[in-house]
PDB file of C-alpha atoms and ligand atoms in Angstrom:
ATOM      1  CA  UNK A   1     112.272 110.140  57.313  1.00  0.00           C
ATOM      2  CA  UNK A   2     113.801 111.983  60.210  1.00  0.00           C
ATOM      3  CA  UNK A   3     116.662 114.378  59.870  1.00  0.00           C
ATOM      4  CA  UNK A   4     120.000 112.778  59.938  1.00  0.00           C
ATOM      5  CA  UNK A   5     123.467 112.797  57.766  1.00  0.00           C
ATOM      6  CA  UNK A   6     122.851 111.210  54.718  1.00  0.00           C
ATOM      7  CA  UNK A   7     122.701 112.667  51.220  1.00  0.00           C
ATOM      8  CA  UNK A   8     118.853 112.191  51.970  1.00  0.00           C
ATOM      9  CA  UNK A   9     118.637 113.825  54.763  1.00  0.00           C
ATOM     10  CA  UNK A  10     121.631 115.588  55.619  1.00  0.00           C
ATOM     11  CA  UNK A  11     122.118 119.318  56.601  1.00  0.00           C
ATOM     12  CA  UNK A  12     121.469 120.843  53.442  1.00  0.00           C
ATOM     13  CA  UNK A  13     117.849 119.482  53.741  1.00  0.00           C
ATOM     14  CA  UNK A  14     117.237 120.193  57.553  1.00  0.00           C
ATOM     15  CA  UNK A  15     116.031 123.952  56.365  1.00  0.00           C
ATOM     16  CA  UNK A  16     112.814 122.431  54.601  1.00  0.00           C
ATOM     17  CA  UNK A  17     111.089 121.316  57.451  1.00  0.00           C
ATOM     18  CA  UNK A  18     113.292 123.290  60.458  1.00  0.00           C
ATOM     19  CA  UNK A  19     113.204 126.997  58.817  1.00  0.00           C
ATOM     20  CA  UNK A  20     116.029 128.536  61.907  1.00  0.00           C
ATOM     21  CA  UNK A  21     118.661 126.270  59.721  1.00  0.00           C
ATOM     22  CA  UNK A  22     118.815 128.929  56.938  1.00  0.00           C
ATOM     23  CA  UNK A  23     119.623 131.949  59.458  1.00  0.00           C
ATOM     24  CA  UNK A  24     122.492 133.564  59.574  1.00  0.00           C
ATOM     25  CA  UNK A  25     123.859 132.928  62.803  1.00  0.00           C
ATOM     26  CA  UNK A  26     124.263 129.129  62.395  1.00  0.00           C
ATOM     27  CA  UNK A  27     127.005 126.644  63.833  1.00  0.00           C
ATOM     28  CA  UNK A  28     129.452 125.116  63.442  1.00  0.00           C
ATOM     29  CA  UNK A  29     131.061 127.937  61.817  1.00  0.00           C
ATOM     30  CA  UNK A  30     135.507 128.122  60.672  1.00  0.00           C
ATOM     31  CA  UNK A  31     137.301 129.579  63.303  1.00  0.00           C
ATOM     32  CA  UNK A  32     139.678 131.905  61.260  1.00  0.00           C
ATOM     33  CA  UNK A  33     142.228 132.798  63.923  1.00  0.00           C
ATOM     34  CA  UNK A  34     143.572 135.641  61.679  1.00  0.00           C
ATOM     35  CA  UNK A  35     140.312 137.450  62.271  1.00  0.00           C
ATOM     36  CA  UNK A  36     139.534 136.369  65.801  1.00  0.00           C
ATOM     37  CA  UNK A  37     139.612 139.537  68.436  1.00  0.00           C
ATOM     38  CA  UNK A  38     141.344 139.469  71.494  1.00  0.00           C
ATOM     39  CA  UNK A  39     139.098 140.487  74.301  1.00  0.00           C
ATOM     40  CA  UNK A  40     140.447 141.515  78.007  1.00  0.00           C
ATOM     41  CA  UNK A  41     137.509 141.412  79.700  1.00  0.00           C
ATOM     42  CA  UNK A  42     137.282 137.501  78.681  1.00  0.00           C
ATOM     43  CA  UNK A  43     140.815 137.136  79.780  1.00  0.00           C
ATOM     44  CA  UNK A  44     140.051 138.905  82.911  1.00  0.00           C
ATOM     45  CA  UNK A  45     137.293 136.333  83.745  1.00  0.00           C
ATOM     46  CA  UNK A  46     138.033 133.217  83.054  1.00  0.00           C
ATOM     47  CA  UNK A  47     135.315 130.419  82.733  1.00  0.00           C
ATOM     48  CA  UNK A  48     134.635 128.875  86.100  1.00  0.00           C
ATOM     49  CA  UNK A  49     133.322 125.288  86.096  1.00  0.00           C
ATOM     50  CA  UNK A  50     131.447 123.778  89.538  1.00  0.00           C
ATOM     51  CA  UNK A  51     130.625 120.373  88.284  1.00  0.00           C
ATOM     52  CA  UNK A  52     129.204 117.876  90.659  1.00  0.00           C
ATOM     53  CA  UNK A  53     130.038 114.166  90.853  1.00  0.00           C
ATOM     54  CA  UNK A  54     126.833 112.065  89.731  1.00  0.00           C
ATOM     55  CA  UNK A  55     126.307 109.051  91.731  1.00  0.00           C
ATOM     56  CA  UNK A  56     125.041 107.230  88.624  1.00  0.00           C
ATOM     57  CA  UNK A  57     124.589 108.458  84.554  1.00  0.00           C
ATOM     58  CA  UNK A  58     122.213 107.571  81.835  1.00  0.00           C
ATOM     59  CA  UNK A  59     123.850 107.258  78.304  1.00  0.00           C
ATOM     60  CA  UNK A  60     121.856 106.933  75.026  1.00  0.00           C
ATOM     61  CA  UNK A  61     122.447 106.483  71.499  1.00  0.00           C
ATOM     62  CA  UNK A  62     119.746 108.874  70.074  1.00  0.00           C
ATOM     63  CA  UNK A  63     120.188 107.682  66.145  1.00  0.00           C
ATOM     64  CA  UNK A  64     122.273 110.948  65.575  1.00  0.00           C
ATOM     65  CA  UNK A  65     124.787 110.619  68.759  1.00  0.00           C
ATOM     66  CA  UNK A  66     126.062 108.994  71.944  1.00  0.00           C
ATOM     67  CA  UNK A  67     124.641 111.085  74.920  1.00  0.00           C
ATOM     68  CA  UNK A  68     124.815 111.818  78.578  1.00  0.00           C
ATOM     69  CA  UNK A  69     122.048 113.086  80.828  1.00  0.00           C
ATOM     70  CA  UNK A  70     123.104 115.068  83.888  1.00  0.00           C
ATOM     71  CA  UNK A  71     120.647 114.950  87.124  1.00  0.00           C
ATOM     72  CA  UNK A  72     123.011 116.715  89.785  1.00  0.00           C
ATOM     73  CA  UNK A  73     123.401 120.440  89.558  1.00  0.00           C
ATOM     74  CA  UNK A  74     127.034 121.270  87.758  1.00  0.00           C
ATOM     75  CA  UNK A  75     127.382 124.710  87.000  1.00  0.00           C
ATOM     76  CA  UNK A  76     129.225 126.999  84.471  1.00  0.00           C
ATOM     77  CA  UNK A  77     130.083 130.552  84.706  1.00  0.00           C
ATOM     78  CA  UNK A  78     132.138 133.423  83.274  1.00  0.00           C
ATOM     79  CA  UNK A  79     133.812 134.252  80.047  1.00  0.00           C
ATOM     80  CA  UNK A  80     130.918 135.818  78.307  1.00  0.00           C
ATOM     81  CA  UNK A  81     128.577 134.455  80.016  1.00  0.00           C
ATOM     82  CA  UNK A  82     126.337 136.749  82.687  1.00  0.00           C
ATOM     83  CA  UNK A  83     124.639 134.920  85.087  1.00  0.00           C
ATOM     84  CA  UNK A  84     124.505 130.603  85.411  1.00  0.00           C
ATOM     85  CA  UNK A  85     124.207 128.301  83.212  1.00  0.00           C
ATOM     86  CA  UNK A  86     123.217 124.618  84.401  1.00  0.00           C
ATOM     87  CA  UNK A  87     124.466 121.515  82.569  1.00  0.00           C
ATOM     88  CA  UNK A  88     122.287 119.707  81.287  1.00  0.00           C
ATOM     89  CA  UNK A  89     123.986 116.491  78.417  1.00  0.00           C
ATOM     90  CA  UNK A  90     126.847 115.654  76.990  1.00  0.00           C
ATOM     91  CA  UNK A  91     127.080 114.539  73.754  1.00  0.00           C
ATOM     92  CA  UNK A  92     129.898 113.749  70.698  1.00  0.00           C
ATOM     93  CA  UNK A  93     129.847 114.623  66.925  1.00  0.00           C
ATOM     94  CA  UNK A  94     132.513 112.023  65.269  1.00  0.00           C
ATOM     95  CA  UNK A  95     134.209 111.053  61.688  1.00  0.00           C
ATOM     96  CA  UNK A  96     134.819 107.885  59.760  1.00  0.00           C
ATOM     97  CA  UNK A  97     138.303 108.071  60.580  1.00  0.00           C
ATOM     98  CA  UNK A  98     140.489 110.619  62.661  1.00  0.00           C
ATOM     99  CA  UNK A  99     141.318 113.329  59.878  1.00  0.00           C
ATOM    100  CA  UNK A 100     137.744 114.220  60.090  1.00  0.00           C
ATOM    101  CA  UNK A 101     134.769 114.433  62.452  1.00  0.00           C
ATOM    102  CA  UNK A 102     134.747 117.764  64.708  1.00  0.00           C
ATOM    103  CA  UNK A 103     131.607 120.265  63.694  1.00  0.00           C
ATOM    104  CA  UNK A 104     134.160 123.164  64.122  1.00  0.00           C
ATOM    105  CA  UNK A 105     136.995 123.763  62.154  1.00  0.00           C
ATOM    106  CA  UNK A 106     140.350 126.302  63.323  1.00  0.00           C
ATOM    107  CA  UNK A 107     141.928 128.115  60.208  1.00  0.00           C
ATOM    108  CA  UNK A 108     140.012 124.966  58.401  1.00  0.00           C
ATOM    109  CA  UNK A 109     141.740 121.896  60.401  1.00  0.00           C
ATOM    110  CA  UNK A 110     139.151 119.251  61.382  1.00  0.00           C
ATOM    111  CA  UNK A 111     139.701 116.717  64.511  1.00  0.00           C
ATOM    112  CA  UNK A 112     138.410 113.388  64.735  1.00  0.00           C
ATOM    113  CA  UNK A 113     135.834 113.873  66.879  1.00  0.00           C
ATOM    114  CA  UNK A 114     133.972 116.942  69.003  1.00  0.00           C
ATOM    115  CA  UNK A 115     132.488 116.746  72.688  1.00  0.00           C
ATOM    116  CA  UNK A 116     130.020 119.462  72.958  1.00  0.00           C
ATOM    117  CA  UNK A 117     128.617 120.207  77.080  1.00  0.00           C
ATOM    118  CA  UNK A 118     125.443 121.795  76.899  1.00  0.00           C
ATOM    119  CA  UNK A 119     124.570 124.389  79.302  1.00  0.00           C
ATOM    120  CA  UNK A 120     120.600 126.427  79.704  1.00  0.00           C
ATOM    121  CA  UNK A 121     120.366 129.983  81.376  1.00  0.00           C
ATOM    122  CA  UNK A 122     119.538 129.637  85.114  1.00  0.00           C
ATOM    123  CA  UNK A 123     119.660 132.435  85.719  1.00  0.00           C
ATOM    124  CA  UNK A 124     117.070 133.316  83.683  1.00  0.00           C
ATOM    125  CA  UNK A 125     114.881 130.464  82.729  1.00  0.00           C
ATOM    126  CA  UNK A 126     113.630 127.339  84.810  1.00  0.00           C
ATOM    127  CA  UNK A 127     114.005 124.575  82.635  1.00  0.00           C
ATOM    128  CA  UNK A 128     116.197 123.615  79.140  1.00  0.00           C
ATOM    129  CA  UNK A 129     113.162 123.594  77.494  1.00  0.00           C
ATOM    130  CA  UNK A 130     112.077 127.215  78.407  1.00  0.00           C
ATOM    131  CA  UNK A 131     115.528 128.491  77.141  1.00  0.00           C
ATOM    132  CA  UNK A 132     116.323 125.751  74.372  1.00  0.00           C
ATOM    133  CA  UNK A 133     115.247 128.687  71.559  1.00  0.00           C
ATOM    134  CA  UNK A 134     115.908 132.091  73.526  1.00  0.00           C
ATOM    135  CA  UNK A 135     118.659 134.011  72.360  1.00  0.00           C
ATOM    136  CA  UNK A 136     120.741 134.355  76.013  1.00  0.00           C
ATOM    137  CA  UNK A 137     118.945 130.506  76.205  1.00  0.00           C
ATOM    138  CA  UNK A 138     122.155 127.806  75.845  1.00  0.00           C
ATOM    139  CA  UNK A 139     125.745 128.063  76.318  1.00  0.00           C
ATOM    140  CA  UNK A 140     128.025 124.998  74.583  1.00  0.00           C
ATOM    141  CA  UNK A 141     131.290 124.188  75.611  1.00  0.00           C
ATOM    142  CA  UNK A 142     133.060 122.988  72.478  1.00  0.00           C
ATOM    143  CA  UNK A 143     136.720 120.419  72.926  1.00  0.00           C
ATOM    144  CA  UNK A 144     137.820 119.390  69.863  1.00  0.00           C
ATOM    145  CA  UNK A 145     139.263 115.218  70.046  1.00  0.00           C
ATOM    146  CA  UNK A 146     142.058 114.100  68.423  1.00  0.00           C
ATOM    147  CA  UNK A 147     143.300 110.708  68.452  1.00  0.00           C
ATOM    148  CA  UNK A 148     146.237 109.695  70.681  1.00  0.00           C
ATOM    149  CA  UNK A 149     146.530 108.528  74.354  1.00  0.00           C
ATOM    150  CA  UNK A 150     143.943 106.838  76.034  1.00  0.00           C
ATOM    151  CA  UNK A 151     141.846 109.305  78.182  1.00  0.00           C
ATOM    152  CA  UNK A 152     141.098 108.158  81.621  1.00  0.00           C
ATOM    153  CA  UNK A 153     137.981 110.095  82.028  1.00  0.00           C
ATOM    154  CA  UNK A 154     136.384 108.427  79.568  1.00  0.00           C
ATOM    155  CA  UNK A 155     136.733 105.021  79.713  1.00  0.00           C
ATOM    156  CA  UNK A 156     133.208 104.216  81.549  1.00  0.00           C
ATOM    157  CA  UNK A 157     131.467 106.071  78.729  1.00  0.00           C
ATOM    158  CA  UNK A 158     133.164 103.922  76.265  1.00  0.00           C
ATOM    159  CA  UNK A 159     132.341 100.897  78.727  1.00  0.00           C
ATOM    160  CA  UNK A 160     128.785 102.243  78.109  1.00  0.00           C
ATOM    161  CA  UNK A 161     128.720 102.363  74.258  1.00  0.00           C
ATOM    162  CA  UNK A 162     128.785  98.666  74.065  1.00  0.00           C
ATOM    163  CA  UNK A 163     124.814  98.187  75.827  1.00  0.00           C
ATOM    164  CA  UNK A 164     123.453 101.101  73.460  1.00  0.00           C
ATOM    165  CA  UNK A 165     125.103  99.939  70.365  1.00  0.00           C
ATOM    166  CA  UNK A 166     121.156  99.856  68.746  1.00  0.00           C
ATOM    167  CA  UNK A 167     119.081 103.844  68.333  1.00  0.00           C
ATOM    168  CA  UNK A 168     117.352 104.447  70.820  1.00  0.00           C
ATOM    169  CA  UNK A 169     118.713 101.932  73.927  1.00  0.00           C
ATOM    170  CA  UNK A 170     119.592 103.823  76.916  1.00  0.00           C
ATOM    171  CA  UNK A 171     121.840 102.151  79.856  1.00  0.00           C
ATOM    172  CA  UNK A 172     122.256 103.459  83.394  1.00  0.00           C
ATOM    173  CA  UNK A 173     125.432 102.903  84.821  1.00  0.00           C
ATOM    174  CA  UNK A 174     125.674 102.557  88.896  1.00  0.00           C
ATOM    175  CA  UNK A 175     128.647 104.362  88.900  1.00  0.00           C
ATOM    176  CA  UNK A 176     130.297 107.659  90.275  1.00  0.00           C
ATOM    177  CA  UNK A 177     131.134 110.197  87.488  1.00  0.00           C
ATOM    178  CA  UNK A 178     132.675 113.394  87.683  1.00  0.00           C
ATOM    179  CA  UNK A 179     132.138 115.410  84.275  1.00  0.00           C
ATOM    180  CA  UNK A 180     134.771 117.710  84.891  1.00  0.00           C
ATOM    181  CA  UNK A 181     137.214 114.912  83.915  1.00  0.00           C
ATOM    182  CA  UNK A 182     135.834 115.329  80.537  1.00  0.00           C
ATOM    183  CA  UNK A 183     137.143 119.188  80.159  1.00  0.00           C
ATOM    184  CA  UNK A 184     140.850 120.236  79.058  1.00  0.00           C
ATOM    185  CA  UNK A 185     143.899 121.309  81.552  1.00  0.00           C
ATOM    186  CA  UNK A 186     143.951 124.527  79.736  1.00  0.00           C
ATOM    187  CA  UNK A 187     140.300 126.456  79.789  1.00  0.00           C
ATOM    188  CA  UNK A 188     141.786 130.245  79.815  1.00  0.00           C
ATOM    189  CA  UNK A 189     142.302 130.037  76.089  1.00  0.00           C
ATOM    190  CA  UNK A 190     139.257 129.882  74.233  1.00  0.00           C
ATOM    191  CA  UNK A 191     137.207 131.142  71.123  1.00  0.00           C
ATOM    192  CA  UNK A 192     133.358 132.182  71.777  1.00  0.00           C
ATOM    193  CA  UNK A 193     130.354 133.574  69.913  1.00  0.00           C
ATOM    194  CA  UNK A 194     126.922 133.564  69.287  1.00  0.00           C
ATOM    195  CA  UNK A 195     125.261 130.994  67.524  1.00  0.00           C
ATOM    196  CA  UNK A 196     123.120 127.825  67.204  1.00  0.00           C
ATOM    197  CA  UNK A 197     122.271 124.138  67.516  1.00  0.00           C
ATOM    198  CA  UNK A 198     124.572 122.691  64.998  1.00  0.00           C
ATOM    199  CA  UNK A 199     121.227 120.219  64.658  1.00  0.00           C
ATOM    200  CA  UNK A 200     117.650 120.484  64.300  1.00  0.00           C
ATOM    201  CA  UNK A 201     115.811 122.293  65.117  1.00  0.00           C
ATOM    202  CA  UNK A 202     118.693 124.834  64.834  1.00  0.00           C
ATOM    203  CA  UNK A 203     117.896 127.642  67.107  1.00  0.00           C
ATOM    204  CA  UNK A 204     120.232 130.240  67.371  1.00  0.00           C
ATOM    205  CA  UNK A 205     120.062 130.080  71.064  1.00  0.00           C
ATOM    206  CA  UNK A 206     124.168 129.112  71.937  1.00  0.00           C
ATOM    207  CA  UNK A 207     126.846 130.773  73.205  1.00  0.00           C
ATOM    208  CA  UNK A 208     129.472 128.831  71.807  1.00  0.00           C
ATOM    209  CA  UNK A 209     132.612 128.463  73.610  1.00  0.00           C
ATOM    210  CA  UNK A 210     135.374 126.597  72.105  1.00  0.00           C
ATOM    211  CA  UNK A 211     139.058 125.542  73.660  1.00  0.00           C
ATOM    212  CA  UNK A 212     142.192 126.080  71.982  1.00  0.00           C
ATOM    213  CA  UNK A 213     143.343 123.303  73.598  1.00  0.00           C
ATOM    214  CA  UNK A 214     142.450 119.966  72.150  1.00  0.00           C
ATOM    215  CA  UNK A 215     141.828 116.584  74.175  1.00  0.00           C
ATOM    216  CA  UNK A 216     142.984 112.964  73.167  1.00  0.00           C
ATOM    217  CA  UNK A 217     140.998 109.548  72.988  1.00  0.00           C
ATOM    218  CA  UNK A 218     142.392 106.639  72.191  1.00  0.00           C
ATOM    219  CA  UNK A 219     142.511 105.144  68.875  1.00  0.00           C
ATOM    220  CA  UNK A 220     139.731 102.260  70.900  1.00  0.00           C
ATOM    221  CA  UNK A 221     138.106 104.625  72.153  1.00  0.00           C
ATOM    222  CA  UNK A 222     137.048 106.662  68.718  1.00  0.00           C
ATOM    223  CA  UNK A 223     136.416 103.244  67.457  1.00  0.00           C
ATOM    224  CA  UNK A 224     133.392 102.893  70.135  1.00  0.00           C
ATOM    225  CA  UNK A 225     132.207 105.836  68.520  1.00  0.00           C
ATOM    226  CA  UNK A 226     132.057 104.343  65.196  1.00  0.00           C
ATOM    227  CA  UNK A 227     130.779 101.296  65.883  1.00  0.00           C
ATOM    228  CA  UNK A 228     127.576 102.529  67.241  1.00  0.00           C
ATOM    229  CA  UNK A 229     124.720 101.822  65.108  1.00  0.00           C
ATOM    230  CA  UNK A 230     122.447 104.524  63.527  1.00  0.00           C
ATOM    231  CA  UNK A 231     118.913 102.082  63.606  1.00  0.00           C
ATOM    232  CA  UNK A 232     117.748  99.582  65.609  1.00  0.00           C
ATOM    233  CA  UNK A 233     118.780  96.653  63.685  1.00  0.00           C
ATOM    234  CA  UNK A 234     122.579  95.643  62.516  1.00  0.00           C
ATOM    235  CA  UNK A 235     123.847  97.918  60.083  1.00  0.00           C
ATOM    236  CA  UNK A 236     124.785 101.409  59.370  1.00  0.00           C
ATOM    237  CA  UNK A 237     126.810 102.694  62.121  1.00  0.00           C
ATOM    238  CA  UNK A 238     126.701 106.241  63.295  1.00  0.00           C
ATOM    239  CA  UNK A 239     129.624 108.212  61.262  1.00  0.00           C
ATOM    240  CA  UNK A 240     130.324 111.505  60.252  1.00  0.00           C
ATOM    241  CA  UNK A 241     127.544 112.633  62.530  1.00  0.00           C
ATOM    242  CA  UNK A 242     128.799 116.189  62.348  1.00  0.00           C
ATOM    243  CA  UNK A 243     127.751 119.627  60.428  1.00  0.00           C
ATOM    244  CA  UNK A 244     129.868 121.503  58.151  1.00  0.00           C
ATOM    245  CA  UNK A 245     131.552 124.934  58.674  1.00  0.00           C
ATOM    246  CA  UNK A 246     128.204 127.267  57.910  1.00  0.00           C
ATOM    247  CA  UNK A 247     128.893 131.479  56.972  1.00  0.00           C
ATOM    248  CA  UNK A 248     130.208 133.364  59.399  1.00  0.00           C
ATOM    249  CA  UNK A 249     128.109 136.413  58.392  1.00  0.00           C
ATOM    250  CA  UNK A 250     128.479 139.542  60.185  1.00  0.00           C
ATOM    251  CA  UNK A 251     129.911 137.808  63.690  1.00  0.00           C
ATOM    252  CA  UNK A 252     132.982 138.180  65.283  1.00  0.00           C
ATOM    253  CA  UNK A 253     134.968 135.417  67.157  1.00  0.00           C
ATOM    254  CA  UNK A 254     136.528 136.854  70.176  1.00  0.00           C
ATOM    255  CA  UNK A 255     139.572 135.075  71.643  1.00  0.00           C
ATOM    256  CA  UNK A 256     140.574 135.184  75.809  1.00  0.00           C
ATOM    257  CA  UNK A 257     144.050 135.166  74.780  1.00  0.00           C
ATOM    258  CA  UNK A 258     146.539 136.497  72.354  1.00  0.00           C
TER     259      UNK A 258
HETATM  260  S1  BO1 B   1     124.628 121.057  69.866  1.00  0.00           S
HETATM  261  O1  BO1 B   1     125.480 121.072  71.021  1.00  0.00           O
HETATM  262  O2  BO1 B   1     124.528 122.309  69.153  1.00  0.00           O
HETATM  263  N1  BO1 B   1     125.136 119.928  68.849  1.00  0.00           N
HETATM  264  C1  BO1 B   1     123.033 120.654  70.417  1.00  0.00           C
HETATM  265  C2  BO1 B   1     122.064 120.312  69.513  1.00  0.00           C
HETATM  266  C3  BO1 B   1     120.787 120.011  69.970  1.00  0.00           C
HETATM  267  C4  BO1 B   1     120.506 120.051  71.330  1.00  0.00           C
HETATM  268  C5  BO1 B   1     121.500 120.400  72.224  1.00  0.00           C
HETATM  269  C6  BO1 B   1     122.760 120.696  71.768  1.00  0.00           C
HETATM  270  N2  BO1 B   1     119.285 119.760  71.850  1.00  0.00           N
HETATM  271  C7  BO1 B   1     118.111 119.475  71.084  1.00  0.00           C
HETATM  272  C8  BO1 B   1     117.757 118.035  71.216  1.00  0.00           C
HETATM  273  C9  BO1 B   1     116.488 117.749  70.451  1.00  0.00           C
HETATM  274  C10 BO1 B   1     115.393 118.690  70.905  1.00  0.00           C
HETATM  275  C11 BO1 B   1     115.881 120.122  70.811  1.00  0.00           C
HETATM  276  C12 BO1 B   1     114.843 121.111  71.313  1.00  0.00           C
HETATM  277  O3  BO1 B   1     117.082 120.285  71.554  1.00  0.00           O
HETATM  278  O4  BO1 B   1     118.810 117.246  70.668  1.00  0.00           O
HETATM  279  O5  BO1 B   1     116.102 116.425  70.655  1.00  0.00           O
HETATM  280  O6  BO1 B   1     114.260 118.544  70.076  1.00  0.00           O
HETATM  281  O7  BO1 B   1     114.553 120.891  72.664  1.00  0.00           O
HETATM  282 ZN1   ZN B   2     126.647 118.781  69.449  1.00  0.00          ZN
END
């Protein structure tokens, strides 16, 4: 049986057969914003995002999550990053219902739902592959969901959900898309760190970026989410596809604003 979420297989068992899930720089982690540490120099560079429109996009329901691939070059800068980083997918982590679904957690309140952009060192490395376990290797952008108005943005991906409903089905849709859409007004405030693939195989390759400020889907559009399915027949649907809060450890959360 592959990894997954299920009492059977679920993220206390990933460590058996992928060993990095027992280190001690693992994600998601609890942002406590009592202990967070304001950081100038984050302030004083703010991230910068050049994201290109694609022409066309390829989204996939892997078993585990609905997913993006990105062909053009977008790019992401700054913060605590040094050098590029190239994006690469987009995927969500979701819950049953909206009081619950996000991977991260802020002073221990969870959102419905978690959209996690996932950025590899080009600056450094020539492929995601090459940097997927390397310590300066990935940078995340976390934006926590929560339910509410319906988001223009991403409407086509929900459009998408309904020819990839089964594991496994792909669909490419002949249709411009602009990722940045996806991101929130506000990207000066944010939390970072260092951590890891909040799934297997768990390398703690990520600089983990995370916004204060949280975006809203509608109440349809979490729904997609949920009624994906998790095999490639009818019946369990792909829920509470997210990781709890792992130890913090010896890290420290810096924050770009006060
Ligand atoms: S996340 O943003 O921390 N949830 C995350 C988790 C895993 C990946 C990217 C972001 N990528 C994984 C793929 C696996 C692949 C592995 C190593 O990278 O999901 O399919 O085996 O390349
Ligand atoms: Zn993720």
């Amino acid at each position: 049986m592959s990894w997954g979420y299920k009492n059977t297989n679920g993220p206390h068992t990933w460590a058996v057969i992928y060993p990095d899930a027992a280190g001690q720089a693992q994600s998601p982690i609890d942002i406590d914003t009592t202990e967070t540490i304001f950081e100038s120099d984050l302030a004083a560079t703010p991230m910068s995002v050049n994201y290109k429109p694609e022409d066309r996009f390829t989204a996939s329901n892997t078993g585990a999550s609905f997913k993006v691939n990105i062909n053009n070059v977008s790019e992401l800068r700054g913060g605590p990053l040094n050098g590029c980083y190239r994006l690469e997918q987009f995927h969500l982590h979701w819950g049953s219902c909206d009081d619950h679904g996000s991977e991260h957690t802020i002073d221990g309140k969870t959102y419905a739902a978690e959209l996690h952009l996932v950025h590899w060192n080009c600056s450094k490395y020539s492929s995601f592959s090459e940097a997927v376990a390397e310590p300066d290797g990935l940078a995340v952008l976390g934006i926590m969901i929560q339910s509410g108005a319906e988001h223009e943005g991403f409407k086509d991906m929900v459009d998408t959900t309904r020819n990839v409903r089964k594991r496994g089905q792909t669909c490419q849709v002949l249709k411009s898309f602009n990722p940045t859409v996806l991101l929130p007004d506000n990207m000066n405030d944010f939390w970072t760190y260092h951590g890891s693939l909040t799934t297997p195989p768990c390398y703690e390759s990520v600089q983990w970026i995370v916004f204060k400020q949280a975006v809203q889907y509608s109440p349809n559009q979490l729904q997609a989410l949920r009624s994906l399915l998790n095999a490639d027949t009818d019946g369990e649907c792909i829920i509470d596809n997210y990781r709890p809060p792992m130890p913090i450890g010896n890290r420290k959360i810096r924050a770009s604003f006060k």
